[in-house]
mmCIF file of C-alpha atoms in Angstrom:
data_model
loop_
_atom_site.group_PDB
_atom_site.id
_atom_site.type_symbol
_atom_site.label_atom_id
_atom_site.label_comp_id
_atom_site.label_asym_id
_atom_site.label_seq_id
_atom_site.Cartn_x
_atom_site.Cartn_y
_atom_site.Cartn_z
ATOM 1 C CA UNK A 1 311.834 52.677 69.300
ATOM 2 C CA UNK A 2 309.248 54.426 71.651
ATOM 3 C CA UNK A 3 311.811 56.400 73.493
ATOM 4 C CA UNK A 4 312.817 57.560 70.229
ATOM 5 C CA UNK A 5 309.466 58.481 69.123
ATOM 6 C CA UNK A 6 308.925 60.567 72.315
ATOM 7 C CA UNK A 7 312.284 61.917 71.675
ATOM 8 C CA UNK A 8 311.411 63.110 68.362
ATOM 9 C CA UNK A 9 307.896 64.111 69.110
ATOM 10 C CA UNK A 10 309.758 66.585 71.841
ATOM 11 C CA UNK A 11 311.848 68.228 69.448
ATOM 12 C CA UNK A 12 309.458 68.636 67.053
ATOM 13 C CA UNK A 13 306.960 69.998 69.696
ATOM 14 C CA UNK A 14 309.679 72.203 70.963
ATOM 15 C CA UNK A 15 310.765 73.704 67.479
ATOM 16 C CA UNK A 16 307.218 74.518 66.614
ATOM 17 C CA UNK A 17 306.835 76.112 70.185
ATOM 18 C CA UNK A 18 309.836 78.144 69.685
ATOM 19 C CA UNK A 19 309.189 79.121 66.360
ATOM 20 C CA UNK A 20 305.537 80.529 67.040
ATOM 21 C CA UNK A 21 307.266 82.685 69.916
ATOM 22 C CA UNK A 22 309.339 84.261 67.262
ATOM 23 C CA UNK A 23 306.405 84.568 64.526
ATOM 24 C CA UNK A 24 304.536 86.454 67.899
ATOM 25 C CA UNK A 25 307.413 88.676 68.091
ATOM 26 C CA UNK A 26 307.847 90.119 64.872
ATOM 27 C CA UNK A 27 306.729 93.357 64.175
ATOM 28 C CA UNK A 28 304.110 93.990 61.421
ATOM 29 C CA UNK A 29 306.157 96.208 59.441
ATOM 30 C CA UNK A 30 308.479 93.570 58.949
ATOM 31 C CA UNK A 31 308.172 91.664 54.975
ATOM 32 C CA UNK A 32 306.190 88.273 54.501
ATOM 33 C CA UNK A 33 309.233 87.338 52.662
ATOM 34 C CA UNK A 34 311.036 87.717 55.676
ATOM 35 C CA UNK A 35 308.795 85.679 57.543
ATOM 36 C CA UNK A 36 308.728 82.888 55.253
ATOM 37 C CA UNK A 37 312.556 83.008 54.866
ATOM 38 C CA UNK A 38 312.859 82.695 58.985
ATOM 39 C CA UNK A 39 310.167 79.675 58.382
ATOM 40 C CA UNK A 40 312.140 78.043 56.084
ATOM 41 C CA UNK A 41 315.183 78.694 58.097
ATOM 42 C CA UNK A 42 313.321 77.380 61.496
ATOM 43 C CA UNK A 43 311.647 74.025 59.576
ATOM 44 C CA UNK A 44 315.565 73.326 57.911
ATOM 45 C CA UNK A 45 317.119 73.357 61.077
ATOM 46 C CA UNK A 46 314.221 71.309 62.512
ATOM 47 C CA UNK A 47 314.892 68.432 59.655
ATOM 48 C CA UNK A 48 318.801 68.741 60.644
ATOM 49 C CA UNK A 49 317.857 67.985 64.340
ATOM 50 C CA UNK A 50 315.826 65.162 63.335
ATOM 51 C CA UNK A 51 318.188 63.613 61.366
ATOM 52 C CA UNK A 52 320.838 63.662 64.405
ATOM 53 C CA UNK A 53 318.165 62.213 66.392
ATOM 54 C CA UNK A 54 316.990 59.634 63.761
ATOM 55 C CA UNK A 55 315.007 56.052 64.890
ATOM 56 C CA UNK A 56 316.352 52.950 64.458
ATOM 57 C CA UNK A 57 313.782 51.200 62.654
ATOM 58 C CA UNK A 58 314.295 46.866 62.085
ATOM 59 C CA UNK A 59 318.169 47.269 60.329
ATOM 60 C CA UNK A 60 317.411 50.680 59.140
ATOM 61 C CA UNK A 61 318.224 54.286 60.461
ATOM 62 C CA UNK A 62 315.349 56.756 59.328
ATOM 63 C CA UNK A 63 314.485 60.261 60.318
ATOM 64 C CA UNK A 64 311.043 62.629 60.417
ATOM 65 C CA UNK A 65 312.443 65.391 58.332
ATOM 66 C CA UNK A 66 309.665 65.304 55.640
ATOM 67 C CA UNK A 67 307.294 66.580 58.306
ATOM 68 C CA UNK A 68 309.696 69.810 59.112
ATOM 69 C CA UNK A 69 309.913 70.308 55.047
ATOM 70 C CA UNK A 70 305.980 69.690 54.722
ATOM 71 C CA UNK A 71 305.268 72.491 57.936
ATOM 72 C CA UNK A 72 307.629 74.552 55.445
ATOM 73 C CA UNK A 73 305.668 74.041 51.966
ATOM 74 C CA UNK A 74 302.203 74.493 52.910
ATOM 75 C CA UNK A 75 302.525 77.028 55.718
ATOM 76 C CA UNK A 76 305.491 78.864 53.905
ATOM 77 C CA UNK A 77 305.030 78.471 50.034
ATOM 78 C CA UNK A 78 308.056 77.952 47.964
ATOM 79 C CA UNK A 79 310.468 80.282 49.489
ATOM 80 C CA UNK A 80 310.419 78.532 53.075
ATOM 81 C CA UNK A 81 310.194 75.133 50.827
ATOM 82 C CA UNK A 82 313.562 75.737 49.207
ATOM 83 C CA UNK A 83 315.081 77.787 52.150
ATOM 84 C CA UNK A 84 313.883 74.636 54.304
ATOM 85 C CA UNK A 85 315.303 72.282 51.634
ATOM 86 C CA UNK A 86 318.254 73.495 51.150
ATOM 87 C CA UNK A 87 319.640 73.436 54.845
ATOM 88 C CA UNK A 88 318.790 69.730 54.944
ATOM 89 C CA UNK A 89 320.734 68.753 52.098
ATOM 90 C CA UNK A 90 323.688 70.802 53.748
ATOM 91 C CA UNK A 91 323.126 69.321 57.117
ATOM 92 C CA UNK A 92 322.760 65.396 55.077
ATOM 93 C CA UNK A 93 325.816 66.104 53.579
ATOM 94 C CA UNK A 94 327.534 67.142 56.666
ATOM 95 C CA UNK A 95 326.249 64.792 58.927
ATOM 96 C CA UNK A 96 327.007 61.603 56.682
ATOM 97 C CA UNK A 97 329.265 62.567 54.211
ATOM 98 C CA UNK A 98 328.461 63.046 50.396
ATOM 99 C CA UNK A 99 327.758 59.197 49.104
ATOM 100 C CA UNK A 100 325.492 57.152 47.214
ATOM 101 C CA UNK A 101 322.961 57.233 49.922
ATOM 102 C CA UNK A 102 323.367 61.035 50.762
ATOM 103 C CA UNK A 103 322.542 61.860 47.208
ATOM 104 C CA UNK A 104 319.534 59.937 47.206
ATOM 105 C CA UNK A 105 318.165 61.496 50.372
ATOM 106 C CA UNK A 106 319.033 64.914 48.668
ATOM 107 C CA UNK A 107 317.069 64.024 45.769
ATOM 108 C CA UNK A 108 314.192 63.074 47.780
ATOM 109 C CA UNK A 109 314.471 66.084 49.729
ATOM 110 C CA UNK A 110 313.909 68.402 46.698
ATOM 111 C CA UNK A 111 311.521 65.942 45.122
ATOM 112 C CA UNK A 112 309.271 66.836 48.524
ATOM 113 C CA UNK A 113 310.292 70.255 47.826
ATOM 114 C CA UNK A 114 308.873 70.529 44.490
ATOM 115 C CA UNK A 115 305.907 68.084 45.234
ATOM 116 C CA UNK A 116 304.682 70.242 47.778
ATOM 117 C CA UNK A 117 304.850 73.668 46.063
ATOM 118 C CA UNK A 118 302.563 72.052 43.307
ATOM 119 C CA UNK A 119 300.082 70.811 45.484
ATOM 120 C CA UNK A 120 300.028 74.140 47.588
ATOM 121 C CA UNK A 121 299.110 75.537 44.498
ATOM 122 C CA UNK A 122 295.523 73.627 44.322
ATOM 123 C CA UNK A 123 293.400 75.896 46.374
ATOM 124 C CA UNK A 124 290.469 73.360 46.220
ATOM 125 C CA UNK A 125 292.548 71.668 48.728
ATOM 126 C CA UNK A 126 291.958 72.178 52.750
ATOM 127 C CA UNK A 127 295.540 72.887 54.729
ATOM 128 C CA UNK A 128 295.370 69.439 56.236
ATOM 129 C CA UNK A 129 295.164 67.641 52.716
ATOM 130 C CA UNK A 130 297.906 69.611 51.391
ATOM 131 C CA UNK A 131 299.850 68.351 54.539
ATOM 132 C CA UNK A 132 298.716 64.799 54.009
ATOM 133 C CA UNK A 133 299.617 64.455 50.632
ATOM 134 C CA UNK A 134 303.394 66.361 50.895
ATOM 135 C CA UNK A 135 303.906 63.510 53.944
ATOM 136 C CA UNK A 136 302.355 60.479 51.606
ATOM 137 C CA UNK A 137 304.940 61.527 49.037
ATOM 138 C CA UNK A 138 307.798 61.730 51.286
ATOM 139 C CA UNK A 139 306.902 58.389 52.809
ATOM 140 C CA UNK A 140 306.266 56.710 49.466
ATOM 141 C CA UNK A 141 309.990 57.922 48.342
ATOM 142 C CA UNK A 142 311.298 56.419 51.527
ATOM 143 C CA UNK A 143 309.297 53.183 50.449
ATOM 144 C CA UNK A 144 311.369 53.467 47.160
ATOM 145 C CA UNK A 145 314.670 54.026 48.792
ATOM 146 C CA UNK A 146 314.189 51.273 51.173
ATOM 147 C CA UNK A 147 313.797 49.034 47.839
ATOM 148 C CA UNK A 148 317.031 49.809 46.552
ATOM 149 C CA UNK A 149 318.925 49.236 50.034
ATOM 150 C CA UNK A 150 316.829 45.929 51.594
ATOM 151 C CA UNK A 151 317.440 42.821 49.301
ATOM 152 C CA UNK A 152 314.826 40.448 51.516
ATOM 153 C CA UNK A 153 311.108 40.871 50.105
ATOM 154 C CA UNK A 154 309.796 39.733 54.081
ATOM 155 C CA UNK A 155 312.311 42.237 55.582
ATOM 156 C CA UNK A 156 311.195 45.112 53.337
ATOM 157 C CA UNK A 157 307.549 44.824 54.163
ATOM 158 C CA UNK A 158 308.454 44.862 57.712
ATOM 159 C CA UNK A 159 310.565 47.907 57.304
ATOM 160 C CA UNK A 160 308.001 49.586 55.058
ATOM 161 C CA UNK A 161 304.799 48.818 57.373
ATOM 162 C CA UNK A 162 307.158 49.887 60.780
ATOM 163 C CA UNK A 163 308.451 53.161 58.730
ATOM 164 C CA UNK A 164 304.748 54.025 57.527
ATOM 165 C CA UNK A 165 303.158 53.594 61.254
ATOM 166 C CA UNK A 166 305.778 56.027 62.862
ATOM 167 C CA UNK A 167 305.679 58.684 59.690
ATOM 168 C CA UNK A 168 301.964 58.868 60.229
ATOM 169 C CA UNK A 169 301.597 58.956 63.738
ATOM 170 C CA UNK A 170 304.590 62.088 63.689
ATOM 171 C CA UNK A 171 303.032 63.193 61.028
ATOM 172 C CA UNK A 172 299.786 63.929 62.382
ATOM 173 C CA UNK A 173 300.500 65.117 66.058
ATOM 174 C CA UNK A 174 303.019 67.348 64.629
ATOM 175 C CA UNK A 175 300.330 68.567 62.178
ATOM 176 C CA UNK A 176 297.811 69.851 64.964
ATOM 177 C CA UNK A 177 300.442 71.083 66.743
ATOM 178 C CA UNK A 178 301.774 73.067 63.873
ATOM 179 C CA UNK A 179 297.951 74.141 62.712
ATOM 180 C CA UNK A 180 297.335 75.070 66.408
ATOM 181 C CA UNK A 181 300.148 77.475 66.315
ATOM 182 C CA UNK A 182 299.748 79.141 63.058
ATOM 183 C CA UNK A 183 296.149 79.680 64.036
ATOM 184 C CA UNK A 184 296.961 81.220 67.394
ATOM 185 C CA UNK A 185 299.493 83.473 65.166
ATOM 186 C CA UNK A 186 297.125 84.731 62.809
ATOM 187 C CA UNK A 187 294.788 85.455 65.344
ATOM 188 C CA UNK A 188 297.471 87.154 67.646
ATOM 189 C CA UNK A 189 298.185 89.309 64.273
ATOM 190 C CA UNK A 190 294.409 90.067 64.158
ATOM 191 C CA UNK A 191 294.234 91.476 67.988
ATOM 192 C CA UNK A 192 297.505 93.446 67.214
ATOM 193 C CA UNK A 193 296.096 95.082 64.102
ATOM 194 C CA UNK A 194 292.733 95.798 65.803
ATOM 195 C CA UNK A 195 294.083 97.470 68.413
ATOM 196 C CA UNK A 196 295.636 99.843 66.260
ATOM 197 C CA UNK A 197 292.844 100.389 63.532
ATOM 198 C CA UNK A 198 289.100 101.802 64.081
ATOM 199 C CA UNK A 199 287.059 99.321 63.576
ATOM 200 C CA UNK A 200 284.458 101.280 61.442
ATOM 201 C CA UNK A 201 285.970 103.047 59.224
ATOM 202 C CA UNK A 202 290.118 101.067 58.613
ATOM 203 C CA UNK A 203 291.854 104.412 59.871
ATOM 204 C CA UNK A 204 294.034 104.680 62.518
ATOM 205 C CA UNK A 205 292.640 104.868 66.120
ATOM 206 C CA UNK A 206 293.413 108.029 68.546
ATOM 207 C CA UNK A 207 295.505 105.508 70.336
ATOM 208 C CA UNK A 208 297.829 104.536 67.321
ATOM 209 C CA UNK A 209 297.621 107.998 65.913
ATOM 210 C CA UNK A 210 299.047 109.706 69.276
ATOM 211 C CA UNK A 211 301.672 106.875 68.951
ATOM 212 C CA UNK A 212 302.486 107.975 65.405
ATOM 213 C CA UNK A 213 302.282 111.520 66.367
ATOM 214 C CA UNK A 214 305.043 111.170 69.148
ATOM 215 C CA UNK A 215 307.129 109.407 66.499
ATOM 216 C CA UNK A 216 306.797 112.002 64.075
ATOM 217 C CA UNK A 217 307.625 114.741 66.451
ATOM 218 C CA UNK A 218 310.865 113.256 67.088
ATOM 219 C CA UNK A 219 311.955 112.424 63.805
ATOM 220 C CA UNK A 220 310.847 116.207 62.348
ATOM 221 C CA UNK A 221 313.344 118.005 65.037
ATOM 222 C CA UNK A 222 315.812 115.337 64.703
ATOM 223 C CA UNK A 223 315.892 115.831 60.554
ATOM 224 C CA UNK A 224 314.839 119.291 60.891
ATOM 225 C CA UNK A 225 311.600 119.013 58.879
ATOM 226 C CA UNK A 226 308.183 120.709 59.088
ATOM 227 C CA UNK A 227 304.828 118.674 60.080
ATOM 228 C CA UNK A 228 301.379 119.702 59.312
ATOM 229 C CA UNK A 229 298.310 118.893 61.189
ATOM 230 C CA UNK A 230 294.590 118.794 60.068
ATOM 231 C CA UNK A 231 291.976 118.332 62.451
ATOM 232 C CA UNK A 232 288.461 117.416 60.363
ATOM 233 C CA UNK A 233 284.832 117.766 61.291
ATOM 234 C CA UNK A 234 281.891 116.342 59.725
ATOM 235 C CA UNK A 235 279.517 119.553 59.870
ATOM 236 C CA UNK A 236 276.073 118.947 61.533
ATOM 237 C CA UNK A 237 276.523 115.253 61.806
ATOM 238 C CA UNK A 238 274.400 115.472 65.121
ATOM 239 C CA UNK A 239 271.506 115.930 62.126
ATOM 240 C CA UNK A 240 272.841 112.994 60.294
ATOM 241 C CA UNK A 241 272.395 110.955 63.225
ATOM 242 C CA UNK A 242 268.839 112.056 64.449
ATOM 243 C CA UNK A 243 267.455 111.451 61.067
ATOM 244 C CA UNK A 244 268.807 108.558 59.991
ATOM 245 C CA UNK A 245 269.898 106.802 62.924
ATOM 246 C CA UNK A 246 273.158 105.420 64.197
ATOM 247 C CA UNK A 247 273.645 102.462 61.564
ATOM 248 C CA UNK A 248 272.885 104.515 58.547
ATOM 249 C CA UNK A 249 275.463 107.061 59.611
ATOM 250 C CA UNK A 250 278.160 104.661 60.028
ATOM 251 C CA UNK A 251 277.677 104.312 56.434
ATOM 252 C CA UNK A 252 278.948 107.984 56.350
ATOM 253 C CA UNK A 253 281.633 107.568 58.265
ATOM 254 C CA UNK A 254 283.188 104.659 56.417
ATOM 255 C CA UNK A 255 282.973 106.828 53.318
ATOM 256 C CA UNK A 256 284.573 109.544 55.179
ATOM 257 C CA UNK A 257 287.400 107.456 55.739
ATOM 258 C CA UNK A 258 287.452 106.059 52.098
ATOM 259 C CA UNK A 259 287.378 109.943 50.714
ATOM 260 C CA UNK A 260 290.545 111.109 52.985
ATOM 261 C CA UNK A 261 292.362 107.879 52.035
ATOM 262 C CA UNK A 262 292.274 108.417 48.419
ATOM 263 C CA UNK A 263 292.909 112.301 48.675
ATOM 264 C CA UNK A 264 295.895 112.684 50.747
ATOM 265 C CA UNK A 265 299.247 111.240 49.840
ATOM 266 C CA UNK A 266 300.067 107.535 50.211
ATOM 267 C CA UNK A 267 302.702 108.365 53.317
ATOM 268 C CA UNK A 268 300.247 110.867 55.224
ATOM 269 C CA UNK A 269 298.813 109.495 58.448
ATOM 270 C CA UNK A 270 295.056 109.103 58.466
ATOM 271 C CA UNK A 271 292.893 108.480 61.968
ATOM 272 C CA UNK A 272 289.801 108.537 63.276
ATOM 273 C CA UNK A 273 289.852 110.769 66.196
ATOM 274 C CA UNK A 274 286.442 109.912 67.776
ATOM 275 C CA UNK A 275 283.031 110.282 66.622
ATOM 276 C CA UNK A 276 282.712 112.317 63.411
ATOM 277 C CA UNK A 277 286.329 114.023 63.885
ATOM 278 C CA UNK A 278 289.257 113.055 62.255
ATOM 279 C CA UNK A 279 293.002 113.875 62.116
ATOM 280 C CA UNK A 280 295.430 114.029 59.247
ATOM 281 C CA UNK A 281 299.384 114.184 59.808
ATOM 282 C CA UNK A 282 300.602 115.430 56.526
ATOM 283 C CA UNK A 283 304.860 114.224 56.634
ATOM 284 C CA UNK A 284 307.391 116.832 55.528
ATOM 285 C CA UNK A 285 304.317 119.390 54.012
ATOM 286 C CA UNK A 286 305.070 123.453 54.478
ATOM 287 C CA UNK A 287 302.016 125.466 55.363
ATOM 288 C CA UNK A 288 301.367 126.869 52.596
ATOM 289 C CA UNK A 289 301.156 123.462 50.649
ATOM 290 C CA UNK A 290 299.222 121.940 53.403
ATOM 291 C CA UNK A 291 296.540 124.486 52.980
ATOM 292 C CA UNK A 292 296.189 123.385 49.477
ATOM 293 C CA UNK A 293 295.696 119.682 50.520
ATOM 294 C CA UNK A 294 293.113 120.671 53.365
ATOM 295 C CA UNK A 295 291.232 122.570 50.603
ATOM 296 C CA UNK A 296 291.498 119.837 48.176
ATOM 297 C CA UNK A 297 290.025 117.345 50.851
ATOM 298 C CA UNK A 298 287.095 119.920 51.559
ATOM 299 C CA UNK A 299 286.180 119.917 48.043
ATOM 300 C CA UNK A 300 286.550 116.343 47.778
ATOM 301 C CA UNK A 301 284.197 115.830 50.468
ATOM 302 C CA UNK A 302 281.721 118.299 49.398
ATOM 303 C CA UNK A 303 281.576 116.955 45.499
ATOM 304 C CA UNK A 304 281.019 113.404 47.089
ATOM 305 C CA UNK A 305 277.901 111.309 47.707
ATOM 306 C CA UNK A 306 277.558 109.651 50.976
ATOM 307 C CA UNK A 307 275.084 106.534 51.203
ATOM 308 C CA UNK A 308 272.529 106.630 53.949
ATOM 309 C CA UNK A 309 271.256 103.153 52.684
ATOM 310 C CA UNK A 310 271.190 101.169 49.507
ATOM 311 C CA UNK A 311 269.494 103.690 47.408
ATOM 312 C CA UNK A 312 270.022 106.547 49.242
ATOM 313 C CA UNK A 313 272.376 109.395 49.159
ATOM 314 C CA UNK A 314 273.435 112.389 51.166
ATOM 315 C CA UNK A 315 275.546 115.293 50.536
ATOM 316 C CA UNK A 316 278.075 116.576 53.524
ATOM 317 C CA UNK A 317 280.377 119.406 54.326
ATOM 318 C CA UNK A 318 283.453 119.507 56.785
ATOM 319 C CA UNK A 319 285.536 121.980 58.828
ATOM 320 C CA UNK A 320 289.137 122.173 59.133
ATOM 321 C CA UNK A 321 292.120 123.192 61.036
ATOM 322 C CA UNK A 322 295.466 123.740 60.199
ATOM 323 C CA UNK A 323 298.476 123.932 62.067
ATOM 324 C CA UNK A 324 302.128 123.040 61.186
ATOM 325 C CA UNK A 325 305.418 122.706 63.036
ATOM 326 C CA UNK A 326 307.618 124.747 62.976
ATOM 327 C CA UNK A 327 306.193 127.650 60.744
ATOM 328 C CA UNK A 328 303.260 128.286 63.211
ATOM 329 C CA UNK A 329 304.657 127.232 66.097
ATOM 330 C CA UNK A 330 307.977 125.868 67.490
ATOM 331 C CA UNK A 331 306.269 124.215 70.665
ATOM 332 C CA UNK A 332 305.706 120.818 69.504
ATOM 333 C CA UNK A 333 302.651 120.431 72.008
ATOM 334 C CA UNK A 334 301.091 123.344 70.415
ATOM 335 C CA UNK A 335 300.389 121.802 67.169
ATOM 336 C CA UNK A 336 297.405 119.904 68.245
ATOM 337 C CA UNK A 337 296.074 122.864 70.107
ATOM 338 C CA UNK A 338 296.909 125.373 67.469
ATOM 339 C CA UNK A 339 294.506 122.701 64.793
ATOM 340 C CA UNK A 340 291.739 122.728 66.937
ATOM 341 C CA UNK A 341 291.788 126.172 67.705
ATOM 342 C CA UNK A 342 291.527 127.023 63.860
ATOM 343 C CA UNK A 343 288.705 123.870 63.569
ATOM 344 C CA UNK A 344 286.706 125.654 65.880
ATOM 345 C CA UNK A 345 287.368 128.746 64.089
ATOM 346 C CA UNK A 346 286.163 127.281 60.652
ATOM 347 C CA UNK A 347 282.541 126.066 62.417
ATOM 348 C CA UNK A 348 282.475 129.817 63.883
ATOM 349 C CA UNK A 349 282.362 131.147 60.723
ATOM 350 C CA UNK A 350 280.079 129.112 58.508
ATOM 351 C CA UNK A 351 281.511 125.875 58.734
ATOM 352 C CA UNK A 352 282.483 124.005 54.937
ATOM 353 C CA UNK A 353 285.985 126.013 55.351
ATOM 354 C CA UNK A 354 289.631 125.453 56.035
ATOM 355 C CA UNK A 355 291.081 127.801 58.825
ATOM 356 C CA UNK A 356 294.975 128.023 59.492
ATOM 357 C CA UNK A 357 296.497 128.704 62.357
ATOM 358 C CA UNK A 358 298.785 132.178 60.973
ATOM 359 C CA UNK A 359 302.131 131.519 60.362
ATOM 360 C CA UNK A 360 304.839 133.508 62.614
#
């Protein structure tokens, strides 16, 4: 039995680490539903493999599939739980055939699934408490099955005791491994996001903007579309820094990020380009339309009150430079240079205005 426990533990840990690598490799653009389905499939296959490597306890053959189902339910919700349960039920029928005991086992799987989904809705419970309750329910259901198939009272008690401590031991180390891996995955995703997003404004940072810009240039050439770029600079921001300090001026930058995101279209790309400078890619946006959007942004900033402290607001203005491919240049490498040149022209001509590169 010790050997069987070791084998089951190795299988669970291997599946969890393999699943962790699959999740870590998942791109951030995939939907959460896909992730839950993937978790359900992984846990369902884990449960099926655990059935193949069942543990002999006294005269009974038992397995640890409830552990896999608990992981799917607690970490993936009803979608992962239902997927995992479906795979386990099919596997049970394929391995042992359709019979009385298999039908009882299938009922137990569905019961654990339903109980886990209900327990997961209680936000006052910790993850560990939810996981423990699901496993306890599964153990109790197994006790119920044992009471049906085992006639001798002494044998039943001995079987329940052995199965109980085996299940608790397996569920315990499985939880700690799974929890460690899921927390590592969440930390990985957080670091991945922080590597692409400016910490202060929540906009894309320069590195991510450059990557997206290159992708968009390739796509507009392939699809024969247009791409407009805005370079934006806060007027006299040095005076704001000198007067109020960097801490308070950060509030201005944060608010600026909010205004820009609210003013552009939902699919446009907004980034902080460094310091008080911002960049926006207006996707499939002709030059004339881009000038209207740029003017709308300028006016929105001019009319917005920016917080400096909890009870103090200031007004600021911005200058904007605009260039469009292929209307102002047919050289994709020149669009940034043109937008920068137009921005400097806006600042030289008095600030708080939009200057656009001339159309060819």
